Coordinates of C-alpha atoms and ligand atoms in Angstrom, one line a residue:
X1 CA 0.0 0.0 0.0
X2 CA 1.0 3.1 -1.0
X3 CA 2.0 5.5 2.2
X4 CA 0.4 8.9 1.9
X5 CA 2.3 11.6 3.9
X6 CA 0.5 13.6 6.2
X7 CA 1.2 17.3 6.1
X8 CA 0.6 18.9 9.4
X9 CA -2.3 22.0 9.1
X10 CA -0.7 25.7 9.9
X11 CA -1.8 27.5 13.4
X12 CA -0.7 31.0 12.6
X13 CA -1.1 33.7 15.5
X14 CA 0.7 36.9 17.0
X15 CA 0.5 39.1 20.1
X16 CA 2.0 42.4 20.4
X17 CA 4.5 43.5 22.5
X18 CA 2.8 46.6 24.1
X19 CA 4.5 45.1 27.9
X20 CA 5.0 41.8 29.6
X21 CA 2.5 39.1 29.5
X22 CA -0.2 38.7 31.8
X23 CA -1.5 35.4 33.4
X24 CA -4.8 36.2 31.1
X25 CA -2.0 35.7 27.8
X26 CA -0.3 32.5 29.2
X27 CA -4.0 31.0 30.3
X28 CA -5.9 31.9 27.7
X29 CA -3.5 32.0 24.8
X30 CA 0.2 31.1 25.1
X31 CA -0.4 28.0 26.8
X32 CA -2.8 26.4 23.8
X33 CA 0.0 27.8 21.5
X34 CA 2.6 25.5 23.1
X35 CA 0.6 22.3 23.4
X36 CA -0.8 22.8 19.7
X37 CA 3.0 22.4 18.6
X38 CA 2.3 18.5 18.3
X39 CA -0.3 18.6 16.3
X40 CA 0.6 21.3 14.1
X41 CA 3.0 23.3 11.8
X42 CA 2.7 26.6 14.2
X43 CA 3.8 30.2 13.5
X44 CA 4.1 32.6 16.0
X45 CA 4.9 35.6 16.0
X46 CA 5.5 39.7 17.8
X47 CA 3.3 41.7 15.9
X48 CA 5.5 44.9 16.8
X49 CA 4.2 46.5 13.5
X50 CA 0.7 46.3 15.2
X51 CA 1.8 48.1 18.6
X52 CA 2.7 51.5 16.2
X53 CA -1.2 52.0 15.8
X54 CA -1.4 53.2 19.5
X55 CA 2.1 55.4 20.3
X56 CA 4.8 54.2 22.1
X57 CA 8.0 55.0 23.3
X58 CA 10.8 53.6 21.0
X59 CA 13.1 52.4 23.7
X60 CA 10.2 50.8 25.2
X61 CA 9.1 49.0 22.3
X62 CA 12.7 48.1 21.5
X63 CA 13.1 46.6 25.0
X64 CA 9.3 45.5 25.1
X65 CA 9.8 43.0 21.9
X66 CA 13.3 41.1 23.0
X67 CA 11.0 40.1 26.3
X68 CA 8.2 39.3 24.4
X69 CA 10.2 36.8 22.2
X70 CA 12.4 35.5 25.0
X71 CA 9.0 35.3 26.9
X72 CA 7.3 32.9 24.0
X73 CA 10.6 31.0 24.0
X74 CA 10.4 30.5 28.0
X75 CA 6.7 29.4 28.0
X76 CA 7.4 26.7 25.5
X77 CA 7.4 27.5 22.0
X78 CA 10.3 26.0 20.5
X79 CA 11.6 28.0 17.7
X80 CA 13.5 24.2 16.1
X81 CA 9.7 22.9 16.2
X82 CA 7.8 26.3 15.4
X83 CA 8.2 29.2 13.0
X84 CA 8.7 32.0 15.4
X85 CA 9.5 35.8 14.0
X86 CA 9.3 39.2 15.1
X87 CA 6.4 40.7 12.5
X88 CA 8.9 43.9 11.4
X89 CA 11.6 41.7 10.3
X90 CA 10.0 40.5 7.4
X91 CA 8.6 43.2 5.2
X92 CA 6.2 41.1 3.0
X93 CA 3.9 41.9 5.9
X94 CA 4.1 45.6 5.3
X95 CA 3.8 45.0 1.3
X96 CA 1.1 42.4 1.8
X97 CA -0.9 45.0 3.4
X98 CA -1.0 47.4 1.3
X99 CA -2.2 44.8 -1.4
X100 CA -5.2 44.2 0.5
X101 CA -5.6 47.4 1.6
X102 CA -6.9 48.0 -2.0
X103 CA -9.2 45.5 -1.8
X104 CA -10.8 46.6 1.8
X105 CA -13.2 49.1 2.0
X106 CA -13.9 51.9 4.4
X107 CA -17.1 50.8 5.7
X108 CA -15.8 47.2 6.8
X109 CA -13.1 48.7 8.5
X110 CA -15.0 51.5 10.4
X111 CA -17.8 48.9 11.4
X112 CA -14.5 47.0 13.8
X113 CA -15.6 47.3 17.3
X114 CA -11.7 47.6 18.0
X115 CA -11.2 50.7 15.7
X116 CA -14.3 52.4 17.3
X117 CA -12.8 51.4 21.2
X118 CA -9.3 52.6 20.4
X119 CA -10.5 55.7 18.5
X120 CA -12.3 56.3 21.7
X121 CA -9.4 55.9 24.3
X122 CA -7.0 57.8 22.1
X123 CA -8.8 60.9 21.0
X124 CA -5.9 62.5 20.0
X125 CA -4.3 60.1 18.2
X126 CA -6.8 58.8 15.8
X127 CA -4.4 57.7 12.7
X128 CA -4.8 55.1 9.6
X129 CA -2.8 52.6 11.1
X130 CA -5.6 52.4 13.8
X131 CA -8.4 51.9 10.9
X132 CA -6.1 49.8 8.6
X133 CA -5.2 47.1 11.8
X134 CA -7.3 44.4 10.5
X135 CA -5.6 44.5 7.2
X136 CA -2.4 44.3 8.4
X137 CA -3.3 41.5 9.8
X138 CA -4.8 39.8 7.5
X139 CA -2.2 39.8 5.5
X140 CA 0.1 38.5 8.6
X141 CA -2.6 35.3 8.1
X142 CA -2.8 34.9 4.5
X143 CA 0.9 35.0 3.6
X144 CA 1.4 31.7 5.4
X145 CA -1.9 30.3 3.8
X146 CA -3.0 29.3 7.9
X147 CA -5.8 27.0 8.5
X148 CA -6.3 28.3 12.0
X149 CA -6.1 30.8 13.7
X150 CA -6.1 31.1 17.5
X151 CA -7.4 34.0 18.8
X152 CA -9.6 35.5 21.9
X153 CA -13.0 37.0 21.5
X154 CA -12.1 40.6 20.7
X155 CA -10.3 39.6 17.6
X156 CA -13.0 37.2 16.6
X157 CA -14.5 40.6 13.8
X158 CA -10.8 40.9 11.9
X159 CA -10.6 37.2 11.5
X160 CA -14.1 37.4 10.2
X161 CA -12.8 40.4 7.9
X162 CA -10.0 38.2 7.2
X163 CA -11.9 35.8 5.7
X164 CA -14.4 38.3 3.8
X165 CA -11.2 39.9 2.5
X166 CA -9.4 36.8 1.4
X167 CA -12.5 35.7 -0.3
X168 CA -12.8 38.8 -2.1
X169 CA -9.8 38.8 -3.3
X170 CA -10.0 35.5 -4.6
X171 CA -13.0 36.3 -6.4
X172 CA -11.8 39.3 -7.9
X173 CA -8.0 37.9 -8.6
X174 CA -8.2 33.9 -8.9
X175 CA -7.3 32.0 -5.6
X176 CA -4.5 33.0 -3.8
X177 CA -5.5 32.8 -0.4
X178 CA -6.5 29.7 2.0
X179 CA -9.4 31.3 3.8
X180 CA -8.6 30.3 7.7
X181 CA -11.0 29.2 10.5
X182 CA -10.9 30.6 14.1
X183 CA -9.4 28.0 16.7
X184 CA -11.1 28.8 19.6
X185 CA -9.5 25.8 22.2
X186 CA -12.1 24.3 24.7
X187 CA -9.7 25.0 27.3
X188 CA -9.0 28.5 26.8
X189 CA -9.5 30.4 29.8
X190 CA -10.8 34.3 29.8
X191 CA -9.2 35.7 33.0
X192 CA -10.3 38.7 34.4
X193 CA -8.8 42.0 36.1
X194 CA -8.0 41.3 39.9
X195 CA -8.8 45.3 40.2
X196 CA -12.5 44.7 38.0
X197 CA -13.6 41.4 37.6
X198 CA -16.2 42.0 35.2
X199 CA -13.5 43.2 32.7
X200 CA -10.8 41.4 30.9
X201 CA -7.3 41.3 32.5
X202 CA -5.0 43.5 30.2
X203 CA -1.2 44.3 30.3
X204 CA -2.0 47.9 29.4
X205 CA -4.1 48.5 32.2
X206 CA -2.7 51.6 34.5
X207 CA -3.6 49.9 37.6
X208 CA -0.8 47.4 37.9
X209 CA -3.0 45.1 41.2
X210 CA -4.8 44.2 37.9
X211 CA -2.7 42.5 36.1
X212 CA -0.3 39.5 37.2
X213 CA 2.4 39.9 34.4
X214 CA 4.1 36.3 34.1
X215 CA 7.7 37.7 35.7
X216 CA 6.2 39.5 38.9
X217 CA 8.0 38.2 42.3
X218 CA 6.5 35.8 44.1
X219 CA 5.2 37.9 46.6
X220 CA 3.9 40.4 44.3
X221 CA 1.9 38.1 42.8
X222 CA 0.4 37.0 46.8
X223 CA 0.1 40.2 47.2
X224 CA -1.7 41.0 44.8
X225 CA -4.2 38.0 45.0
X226 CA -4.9 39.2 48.8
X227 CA -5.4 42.5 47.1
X228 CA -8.4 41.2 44.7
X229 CA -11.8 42.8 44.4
X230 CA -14.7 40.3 45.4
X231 CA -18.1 40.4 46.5
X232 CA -18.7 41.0 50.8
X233 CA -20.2 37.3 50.8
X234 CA -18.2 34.4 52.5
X235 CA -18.6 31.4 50.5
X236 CA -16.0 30.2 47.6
X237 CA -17.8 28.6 45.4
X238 CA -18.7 29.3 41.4
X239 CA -21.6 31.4 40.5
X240 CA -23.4 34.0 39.0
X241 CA -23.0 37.7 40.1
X242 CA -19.6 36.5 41.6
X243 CA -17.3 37.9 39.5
X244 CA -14.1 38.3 41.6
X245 CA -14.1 34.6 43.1
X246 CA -15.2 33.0 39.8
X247 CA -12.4 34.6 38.5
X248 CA -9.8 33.0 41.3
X249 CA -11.8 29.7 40.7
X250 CA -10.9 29.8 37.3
X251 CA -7.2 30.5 37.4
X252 CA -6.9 28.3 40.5
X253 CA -8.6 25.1 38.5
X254 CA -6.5 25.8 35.0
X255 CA -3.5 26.1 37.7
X256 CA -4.0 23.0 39.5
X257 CA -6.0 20.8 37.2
X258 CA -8.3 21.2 40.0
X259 CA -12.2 21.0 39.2
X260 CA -14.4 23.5 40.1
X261 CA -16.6 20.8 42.4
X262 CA -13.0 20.0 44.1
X263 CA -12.3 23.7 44.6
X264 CA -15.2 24.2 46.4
X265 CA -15.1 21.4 48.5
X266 CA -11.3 22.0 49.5
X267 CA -12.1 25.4 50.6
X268 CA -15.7 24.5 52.3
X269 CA -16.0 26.6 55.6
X270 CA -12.5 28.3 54.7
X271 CA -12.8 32.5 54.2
X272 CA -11.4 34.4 51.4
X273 CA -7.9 35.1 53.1
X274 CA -7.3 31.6 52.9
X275 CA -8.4 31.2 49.7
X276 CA -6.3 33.9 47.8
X277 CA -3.4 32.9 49.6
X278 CA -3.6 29.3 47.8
X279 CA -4.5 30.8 44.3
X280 CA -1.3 33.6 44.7
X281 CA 0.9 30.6 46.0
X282 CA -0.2 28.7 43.0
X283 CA 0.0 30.9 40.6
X284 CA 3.8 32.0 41.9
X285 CA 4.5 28.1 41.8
X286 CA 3.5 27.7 38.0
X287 CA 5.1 30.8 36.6
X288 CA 8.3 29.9 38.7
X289 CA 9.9 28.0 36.0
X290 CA 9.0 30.7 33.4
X291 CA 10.4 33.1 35.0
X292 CA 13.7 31.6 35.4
X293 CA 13.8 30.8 32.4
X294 CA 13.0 34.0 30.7
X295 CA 16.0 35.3 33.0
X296 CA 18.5 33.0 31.4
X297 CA 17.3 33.8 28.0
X298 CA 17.4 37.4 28.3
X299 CA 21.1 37.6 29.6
X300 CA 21.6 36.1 26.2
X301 CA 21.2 38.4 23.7
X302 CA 23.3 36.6 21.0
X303 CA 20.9 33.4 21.4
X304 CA 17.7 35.7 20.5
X305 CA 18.9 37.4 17.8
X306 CA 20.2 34.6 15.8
X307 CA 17.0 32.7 17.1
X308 CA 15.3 36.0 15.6
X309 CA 17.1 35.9 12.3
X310 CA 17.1 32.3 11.4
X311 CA 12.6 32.4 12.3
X312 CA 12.7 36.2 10.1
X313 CA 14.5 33.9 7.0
X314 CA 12.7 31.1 7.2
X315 CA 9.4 33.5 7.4
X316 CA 10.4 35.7 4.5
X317 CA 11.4 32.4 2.3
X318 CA 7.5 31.4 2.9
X319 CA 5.9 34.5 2.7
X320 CA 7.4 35.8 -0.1
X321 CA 5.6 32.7 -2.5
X322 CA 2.0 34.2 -1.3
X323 CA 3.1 37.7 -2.0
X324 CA 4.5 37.0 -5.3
X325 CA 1.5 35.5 -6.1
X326 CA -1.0 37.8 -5.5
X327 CA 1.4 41.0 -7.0
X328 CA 1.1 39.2 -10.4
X329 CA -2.5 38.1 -10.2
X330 CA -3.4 42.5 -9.5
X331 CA -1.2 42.8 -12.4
X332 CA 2.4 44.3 -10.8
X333 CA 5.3 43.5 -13.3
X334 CA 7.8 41.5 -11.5
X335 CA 11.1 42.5 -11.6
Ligands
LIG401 N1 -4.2 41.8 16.7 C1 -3.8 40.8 17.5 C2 -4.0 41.1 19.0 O1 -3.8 42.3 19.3 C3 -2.4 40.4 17.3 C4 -2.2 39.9 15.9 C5 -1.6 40.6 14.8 C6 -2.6 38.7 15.4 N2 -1.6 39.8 13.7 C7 -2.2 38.7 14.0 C8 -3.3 37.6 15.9 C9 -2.5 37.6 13.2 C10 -3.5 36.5 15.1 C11 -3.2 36.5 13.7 O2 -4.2 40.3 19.8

């Protein structure tokens, strides 16, 4: 019998490096990205190119993306198994967008609830870049032709406008694109803010008792788990209208392995104190190994950037066979 090879599907997704990653990145996202690395041809990548639509300081950003790559590398992703880049470093991504930015049209774009939240929140600094974001990343998916794409709820519209776009494109142009499906992992937790539990836990939040960023100190992160807004009742256990201790539940159980049933029976009769203490003594437990990792990785600055080359080559040499593709089928002369 003849053996047919199986080729692995792509997994394609980036995060930006606007600061270090929270707990509510390595639950909800980072995590999945390393355990889909057995089952799939995975690119990841630091969508630095994405962080200029909101502004930042250049040292910062600089500093911001060596972490975030030596962070990936730290929580698992293993740049001999995976494609991993830094977005900027290969410029089909910059072309590729403005490709399909002539195939995108205004009133797509200004429907994204992302454009309309950011334009909000920054006023003053309402550029293209901000309106033209889902483009860009678009073309960050359909230069590597992904199947799937992991990504939380608020980026659910652009893959939809991903999709739209790619499929346009196709009809206009012939096919160029694979049109990719959302991944949306069974598993993949949505933690909240330790300051608001009714909104998400974010990296850029001013308030930093918030956020647990994967490299706090151990007793930062206890600290701040003893610091976390809940409700004035007693009782630990799961449900509705309690916001703050679902949201320990949650990280405690994905922390653990812990079910919520167990949770609540271990801490049966036990008050919050107690409580917070084991989730911050948890937490500081898991990210342990991360963190001294990240440490060694960042002292090495020779390692990265060669680790940052060799993924920017390998993602060009892919890239580029999408890109070419579609410049001839709009009708660019090739060189
Ligand atoms: N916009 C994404 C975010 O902020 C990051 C991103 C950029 C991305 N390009 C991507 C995610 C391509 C998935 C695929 O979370």
């Amino acid at each position: 019998m003849e053996e047919v090879r199986q080729v692995k599907q792509r997994i394609l997704s980036g995060i930006q490096p606007t600061g270090v990653f929270t707990l509510g990145n390595y639950m909800g996202a980072i995590t999945n990205w390393e355990q889909m690395q057995e089952d799939y041809d995975c690119a990841y990548f630091i969508a630095d190119l994405h962080s200029l639509t909101v502004r930042q300081e250049p040292a910062q950003l600089r500093k911001h993306t060596m972490e975030a790559f030596a962070l990936l590398l730290a929580c698992g992703i293993d740049p001999e198994r995976s494609l991993v880049f830094v977005q900027s470093h290969v410029h089909t991504h910059a072309e590729m967008s403005w490709i399909l930015n002539c195939s995108a049209l205004m009133g797509e774009l200004g429907r994204m609830t992302q454009f309309k939240d950011k334009s909000a929140k920054h006023a003053d600094n309402i550029n293209a870049g901000l309106f033209t974001y889902p483009v860009l990343m678009a073309g960050d998916i359909l230069l590597y032709q992904a199947d799937y794409v992991p990504v939380g709820a608020d980026q659910k519209q652009h893959l939809e406008f991903t999709r739209d776009l790619a499929e346009r494109f196709n009809h206009f142009y012939g096919n160029v694109f694979k049109v990719p499906d959302g991944y949306f992992p069974k598993a993949g937790a949505r933690v909240m803010s330790l300051q608001d539990p009714t909104s998400k836990m974010s990296k850029s939040d001013p308030n930093p008792n918030a956020y647990i960023s994967i490299l706090d100190d151990r007793n930062v992160i206890i600290n701040k788990f003893k610091r976390a807004v809940t409700d004035s009742e007693t009782e630990i256990v799961y449900r509705e209208g309690k916001d703050g201790i679902n949201n320990l539940i949650t990280i405690y159980s994905v922390m653990t392995g812990k079910s919520f049933a167990e949770i609540e029976k271990e801490f049966e009769g036990k008050g919050y104190g107690v409580f917070k203490l084991a989730v911050g003594e948890a937490v500081a437990d898991k990210l342990q190994p991360i963190r001294d990792e990240f440490n060694r990785l960042i002292a090495d600055k020779k390692y990265i950037e060669e680790t940052m080359a060799v993924g920017a080559e390998r993602a060009y040499k892919i890239s580029r066979r999408t890109l070419d593709k579609a410049k001839k089928k709009v009708g660019l002369l090739m060189p």
